[in-house]
Each structure stands twice: as structure tokens, then as C-alpha cells.
Amino acid sequence: MANEQDTAQHADAGTYDFAEIEAKWLPVWDELEPFRAGRPGDTRPRKYVLDMFPYPSGDLHMGHAEAFGFGDISARYWRHQGFDVLHPIGWDSFGLPAENAAIKRGADPREWTYANIEQQKRSFRRYAPSFDWSRELHTSDPEYYKWNQWLFLKMYEKGIAYRKAGNVNWCPVDQTVLANEQVVDGHCERCGAVVTKKALTQWYFRVTDYADRLVDDLNQLEGKWPHKVLSMQRNWIGRSSGADVEFEIEGRDERVAVFTTRPDTLYGATFMVVAADSELAAELADGASEEVQRRFGDYLESVRAETDIERLATDKPKSGVFLERYAVNPLNGERLPIWASDYVLADYGHGAIMAVPAHDQRDLDFARAFDLPVRVVVDTNQPVTGVIPVIPLDEDGNPYLPDDLPPLDPASTGLALTGDGRLINSGPLDGLSKAKAIHRAVEVLAERGTGRAAKNYRLRDWLISRQRFWGTPIPIIHCAECGEVPVPEQDLPVRLPEAAGLDLSPKGASPLGAAEDWVNVACPNCGGAARRDSDTMDTFVDSSWYFLRYLNATDDARAFDPAEAERWAPVDQYVGGVEHAILHLMYARFVTKVLFDLGYLGFTEPFTSLLNQGMVLMDGSKMSKSKGNLVEFASELNQHGTDALRVTLAFAGPPEDDIDWADVSPVGSAKFLARAWRISGEVTSSPDVEWKGGDPALRRLTHRLLADAPGLAEAYKFNVIVARLMELVNATRKTIDQGPGAGDPAVREAAEVTAMILDLFAPYTAEDMWARLGYEPTIALVPWRKPDRALLVEESVTAILQVDGKVRDRLEVSPRVSAEELERLARESASVQRAIGDREVVNVIVRAPKLVNIATRG
Ligand code: ANZ
Ligand code: ZN
């Protein structure tokens, strides 16, 4: 690391002043616009590098600094690799937080939002990500949200957008509905309130029609998206395979279907359970005695008061009401009593289940609570090929032979048998394994016309309407005569009215409904008096396709240009927080598939590679004002400068890991930058110097970095590149001070390569170094130098192999050979083996790369 002495010794090289350098280069970049993508005639191959766009809730914070820093490393890297890189920026500027903040401060959400955008823009400018500013967009501009409305209408035409009444998630604090995805463990994602259910008519997008594709296409992303995100997406869609089984109900014409993943256990069904809050339960209760009707009514009321967390809690005692009705098992004709309970959910599968208490824990808990029969149909003590059964021991410690073992009894142990085994008590299924029995049961059901193979999904349709002001108005007009009438495309955008005069505070109905001048319109169809739909769209609609809008952000004739999409999209590198692992990514993937089906796109996945950065913490926890551990982006920037901040973030560790700001050293980064920068001022050789004569050791280091950095950058090992740059800078310093000196061509070469690679992390310093080395701006466009293969050949060192202190062999090895590797090589040496003979090795000392000494006895 640099020290005071360095500064003194090399005073002729100038003093590194980040503020001066920043002020010098910003205007130059503004003038030259080196980051403008897609200029006419540009024939470079293309890359699309995208950062998840920010939400303007105040100034940028350290999390932004990190995420946008990583995105910019990628963008700059590909530019040096000779690509025309599209790296745009915009704002996700609609949404509840802006509205709530506006309500709190009595301000207009519009003014509040745009003021924050301006603030963030100013900070971005200094931070200098290589954005193409000409494509800037704000989702709250009518020029943008017009196309949300267009997208909605396209989906409406196809039946993908639709309205239905149902029980929806309701946040009592924000007074608005929430999509399932916005309910986290039963709480509102935004404000943390416990989410309740409310019966409302709402707009939905039919994501469930795309469920299979949303799962299957994840295979395309394997290895390119974080594994964790892929599995979160899979779990969220929650596809399970099994069967729909139809049961006759005594005294009812229509059969009732249940979804089961275990049709093999049909002979073990001993009762049926319907969701207490389903229509079916109400209907079945209707036919029961008055006593039962009363008990059911009371029970239903208590179930409605429960949150989903309470309902699904496994540790809570089971509750339910026997409805005095019976179903008939389609395979064995058995009568099954029907119960209503809360543990079956109304909106999953068919809202009813066949209960198999011997093999399903929830059913077993229920059966034990209400004394219902338990019948084992899969003997998990009987071995099945490929499965090693757990063999218990008898009193004498001898293993039971599996054949001797009676099936375990869940009714007394309280533990359901979920494992594999042989079917028993199951007529035609007896003797089969679980997998075979599932298959056979489905065949039998199909033959009898009382069931079929089925898939089921946890995924629900996307609820997109919100009862709030600051969002995209839904382009539908409700007419008493004509019903739902889409706003004609030429009338788009449906602009938001002014906020002034409207009461924005949450009250369960959209504030837009009170904007009389706005809401009352003539029906586009019949001309009669009609009303606009007063709901606005979930802001995840805005962000589901914004990456396409960047391609021609100012085009007012269409949402995006399919030809440009063909040219640039899908996004090659997407960078953003893992908090968007489910919601945003799922919706963007869905909308991409919709646009593909509509013929606007030629691809089905929007983001080819995904990098999720970790969080920036302080003292081990998330930064927050209230905890008093907030590190302010602006003050860090003032104190250390953009480049030191960016280098610190990149150097802190793998980008996926969290960074604790307490553990890093922006001061150290600044010293490293100053050291690199000084070297560029000391170089005395001219730009046209012949490299060949330079110090070979330094040249080797330079070329090894040129060769390794691309692989490292593409594997997101940015911290390793920074470490290697530090190593190179130190070696260059040594060559100047203790070697051939500042005039050596290798010093110039190392300084130039340092500047070029440093541009990924410290663009100001790199640009200034480039100028000091005698070049014109901008360094961002300098092509990556080809490493000289001849310099990559590893030099080798001689390792001495000793046995009991006597030299027995010599080996040429890499200077970076590991101790393990060197020991292995030594033990493989024929001379060493001869020297050891049949003596016992008692100790091995390895001093890689130079020495191995093997001590023997015997
Ligand atoms: C009989 C059975 C026997 C089941 C057995 C499981 C084990 P996943 O994997 O989550 O899809 N189920 C079906 N609909 C339900 C609902 N609306 N509410 C609560 N539970 C429901 O789970 C499917 C299994 O969950 C189904 O398979 C059903 O129980 C239950 F040994 O049917 B099973
Ligand atoms: Zn009409």
C-alpha cells in the first residue's frame, strides 16, 4: 500500500485529487457520449446489460452504489471486448411508497416523485455508470404508461386480462388489494400489516395459463441464473403431479373432484374434507340437520377470522365439522364421511380432498382428533427395489427381517407413513411399489371414467388492480348498456387526473372514483353515460416490459420496435437484488411469453444471465436510520470519491455476498488508486515504444492478467480482478524503484493495461491515467489487448525431493504449485519410491514450490 513516503518520493508525478479528476472528465464524457448505443452504422456486435431500475424514494443509497457498480463493470467489460453495449437507465416511478410519502407530507405524488428522480440523477451523474442517457424513461410519464394500457388491451382481447369476483388479499393499513406475491408469511410486503381477505371484483392477468411454460423454460436458464432464484421460481409456481379423482356424493347429482398427489393411497381414504369456506361446504351443509347447519355457520365464522398463517399452522389442534353427508370411494365403493375444515384451502386444487390419514400427516392429525379410522395401504416395512428400508432391531439387538415386520401403526404412533413400500389392502394395487401403484391407480380410474392424471399449481392468476391513485389507469369504461368497453387504442393514454383536490388517503375505493370530471365519460360504444374503471395497475406491470421500452424509448407510435428487440434483446446480463427473485422476474417472464405469442418477440425468456448482488450492511445488520447505522451514499462520495467507492465495493468479495461496510476500507482503495495513477505520470517511454525489450517478469504479470481477466469478469469474480490489479501496480512500482526504472517499456505497458482494466472499476482515474500516458479520451472504448501467448508460458522452478534428508529427485514445477499437489508428485516419483522401499513414512514436510522431505522408519 502507498504511504506518505511514496507521495514525497514521486512528487514529480503529481498529487492524486479525485475531485479534480471527476470535474475534469464528466464534461468530456458528456460531450463525447461514448456510451451511446446503437448509432447508425455501428457494426460492432451487441450486448444488452441492464440494471434493475431504481424506485425514486429519496436519494440513491449504498445498495444502489453496489448494484449499479456491478452492472457497470459488466457494461464496461463488454465495451472493451469490442461490443456495442446498451446500458440504459430509467425510473420505476409509480407506486405506493411515493403516494404514502406524498400523503404524509401533503405533497403531490407527482412533484415528490420527479424531485426525487432529479436528485437520484444528480448522484448517478457523479457515480458515472456508463449509461446511455438518451433512453431515459419514467414509468409514471404518460408516454410510458400509455403502453401499459396498450399491453392491457392486447391481453384483454386475448382473454388474458379479465375481471372476476373473489376473495382477495387485503391490506387493512394500505387499504388496497395485494397479489399473492405481495403477501409475505401472511403480512403485507410493504407495511407489514397482517393481510386479511375481502370479497371484491378485481382485474387479473391469466398467468396460470403459462404455468407449465414458466416452469419448463427455467431449464434454459440453468447455470445462467442463480440456482436459488430458479428454485424459488419453481417453488412459487409449485407444480405438482397426481390425479383428479371424482367421488359420487350421496344425495347430490354432481360428483366432487379432489386433487391428490397420491392416487396410490385411494384404498386408504377413510373420509373426505372440504374447505370450510368453499361453496361446496356451504352447499353440503345446507342439506344437513339444523344442528349441523348451526355448527357449520359458527365454524365458518371462526375460519373467516383466521389469517392464512393460522390456518396452515401445523402445531395448532385440528378443527372441523362433520356435515352428515357421505362420499363414495370410486375404487372400492366405501362410504366416506364428509367433514368441513380449515386445513383444506378453498382455492387450491378443487377445495376438497380425500383424506388418507395413514399416509398424510395433516389427515392423521385430523383423524386422531375426531376418532376417524386409519388404514395403512402402503407397507413401508416391505422393501422396494432401490430403496433401503430402515431395519429396526428387536429386544436382543437382532435385526428383524423385513418380511417378519408388521406394518407400523400410525393411529398409535401419530406418525404418518410417507415413504415408499408395497401396497397392501388395496385390491388390484396390492404388491405394487408406490410409483407403480400411482401409475396403475390412474389407469384404473381412467378405465372407469372416474378420474385422470392431473397437474396442479400453487401459482394463482396475477391480481393487477389497485385502489390507489399513483399508477396506470386501467383502460376500461363501464357502461350500463354495453358492460366492459375497452378504451379505443387511439384514445390512449388514459391520463391520470391532477392529484390536487383528490383525497388520496387509503379508504378501500380508488381515489380516482371521486374525480368526477375524469371518471364520467361517454361510452365509446353507445355514447351513453358511462364511468371509467377507477383502479390503477400494480406497478409490476410497468416493470414487466420496461427492458423493451429502452430500445426506442421516445417512439410515440408503438410500445417497442420488434426489429430493435430482434437486434438487442433478450437482455444479456441483468443485475439486481434477490428480493426480486419471484415477483418481478416471474411477471417479466410471463409478459415476454405473452408478447411472443402475440408475435411481437422472437424469444421467450427476457433475461439470459442474472446476477444478484448481496446487501451492503453496517456492523452486521441492514442499514437503517432508526438503527443509527446508516452509511450515506452522498457523504461517502464526498469523502472518498466515486472511484474509491466503486473499487471498495468491487474488492469487498464475490458480488453475491453481503458486504459489511465496517469491514472495508475506502481509504485503502483511494491509496491504491493514487499509486496506480502516480505510475502513469512517471512513465518516461513514449506511446510508440517497442514492448519487446521490456522487463520480462513484469510483462508476464501484465499479460497473465490480460489473459485471465475476461474469464474472471464473466464469472463475476470482480474482486479477484481488483486484487490482480493491485498486484500488478505493486510489481510496476518495484520495476520503477528497484528494477530497470520508469523508462522500461514494460512499465508503460503495465500502466496502460492497468488503466484499461481499471476502467471497469474506477473510470475517472482510468481516464486520467490514459491522458497522462499520452492518449485521447475515451479509455472506455479502448479494445482489450490480446495477451502475448509466449509470455503466458509458465516459468518453472526446481523442487528438490528428499527422503530422510537425502536428495533423491528433482522436479520442474509451477511456482504456484500447491503443497498437496507437490506432495502427490513427490510420492509418485520412482526414485523417491525406491528410496522409501518398504519403510514406513512417518512424516512429510512440504515447502512448496521448492522442497519435499519424507521421513521414514523401519
Ligand atoms: C391424498 C393424499 C394421500 C395426499 C397422501 C397426500 C398424501 P401438493 O404437493 O402441495 O400439491 N390437498 C389437495 N388439495 C388441497 C387443498 N385445497 N388444501 C389442502 N390440501 C390439499 O399437495 C397435494 C396434496 O395436498 C394432495 O394429495 C392432497 O392430499 C392435499 F398420502 O391426497 B393428498
Ligand atoms: Zn355503452
PDB file of C-alpha atoms and ligand atoms in Angstrom, residues 477-483 485 522-530, ligand 2:
ATOM      1  CA  ILE A 477     -65.048   2.023 -19.377  1.00  0.00           C
ATOM      2  CA  HIS A 478     -68.050   0.538 -17.620  1.00  0.00           C
ATOM      3  CA  CYS A 479     -71.323   1.149 -19.391  1.00  0.00           C
ATOM      4  CA  ALA A 480     -74.708   0.143 -18.010  1.00  0.00           C
ATOM      5  CA  GLU A 481     -75.774  -0.886 -21.505  1.00  0.00           C
ATOM      6  CA  CYS A 482     -72.633  -2.376 -23.010  1.00  0.00           C
ATOM      7  CA  GLY A 483     -70.804  -3.636 -19.934  1.00  0.00           C
ATOM      8  CA  VAL A 485     -65.842  -1.445 -23.002  1.00  0.00           C
ATOM      9  CA  ALA A 522     -69.385   8.765 -22.741  1.00  0.00           C
ATOM     10  CA  CYS A 523     -69.386   5.065 -23.588  1.00  0.00           C
ATOM     11  CA  PRO A 524     -67.136   4.607 -26.646  1.00  0.00           C
ATOM     12  CA  ASN A 525     -69.630   2.057 -27.892  1.00  0.00           C
ATOM     13  CA  CYS A 526     -73.112   3.554 -27.459  1.00  0.00           C
ATOM     14  CA  GLY A 527     -72.314   7.111 -26.422  1.00  0.00           C
ATOM     15  CA  GLY A 528     -74.363   6.781 -23.254  1.00  0.00           C
ATOM     16  CA  ALA A 529     -73.267   7.900 -19.824  1.00  0.00           C
ATOM     17  CA  ALA A 530     -70.548   5.603 -18.523  1.00  0.00           C
TER      18      ALA A 530
HETATM   19 ZN    ZN B   2     -72.359   1.635 -23.840  1.00  0.00          ZN
END
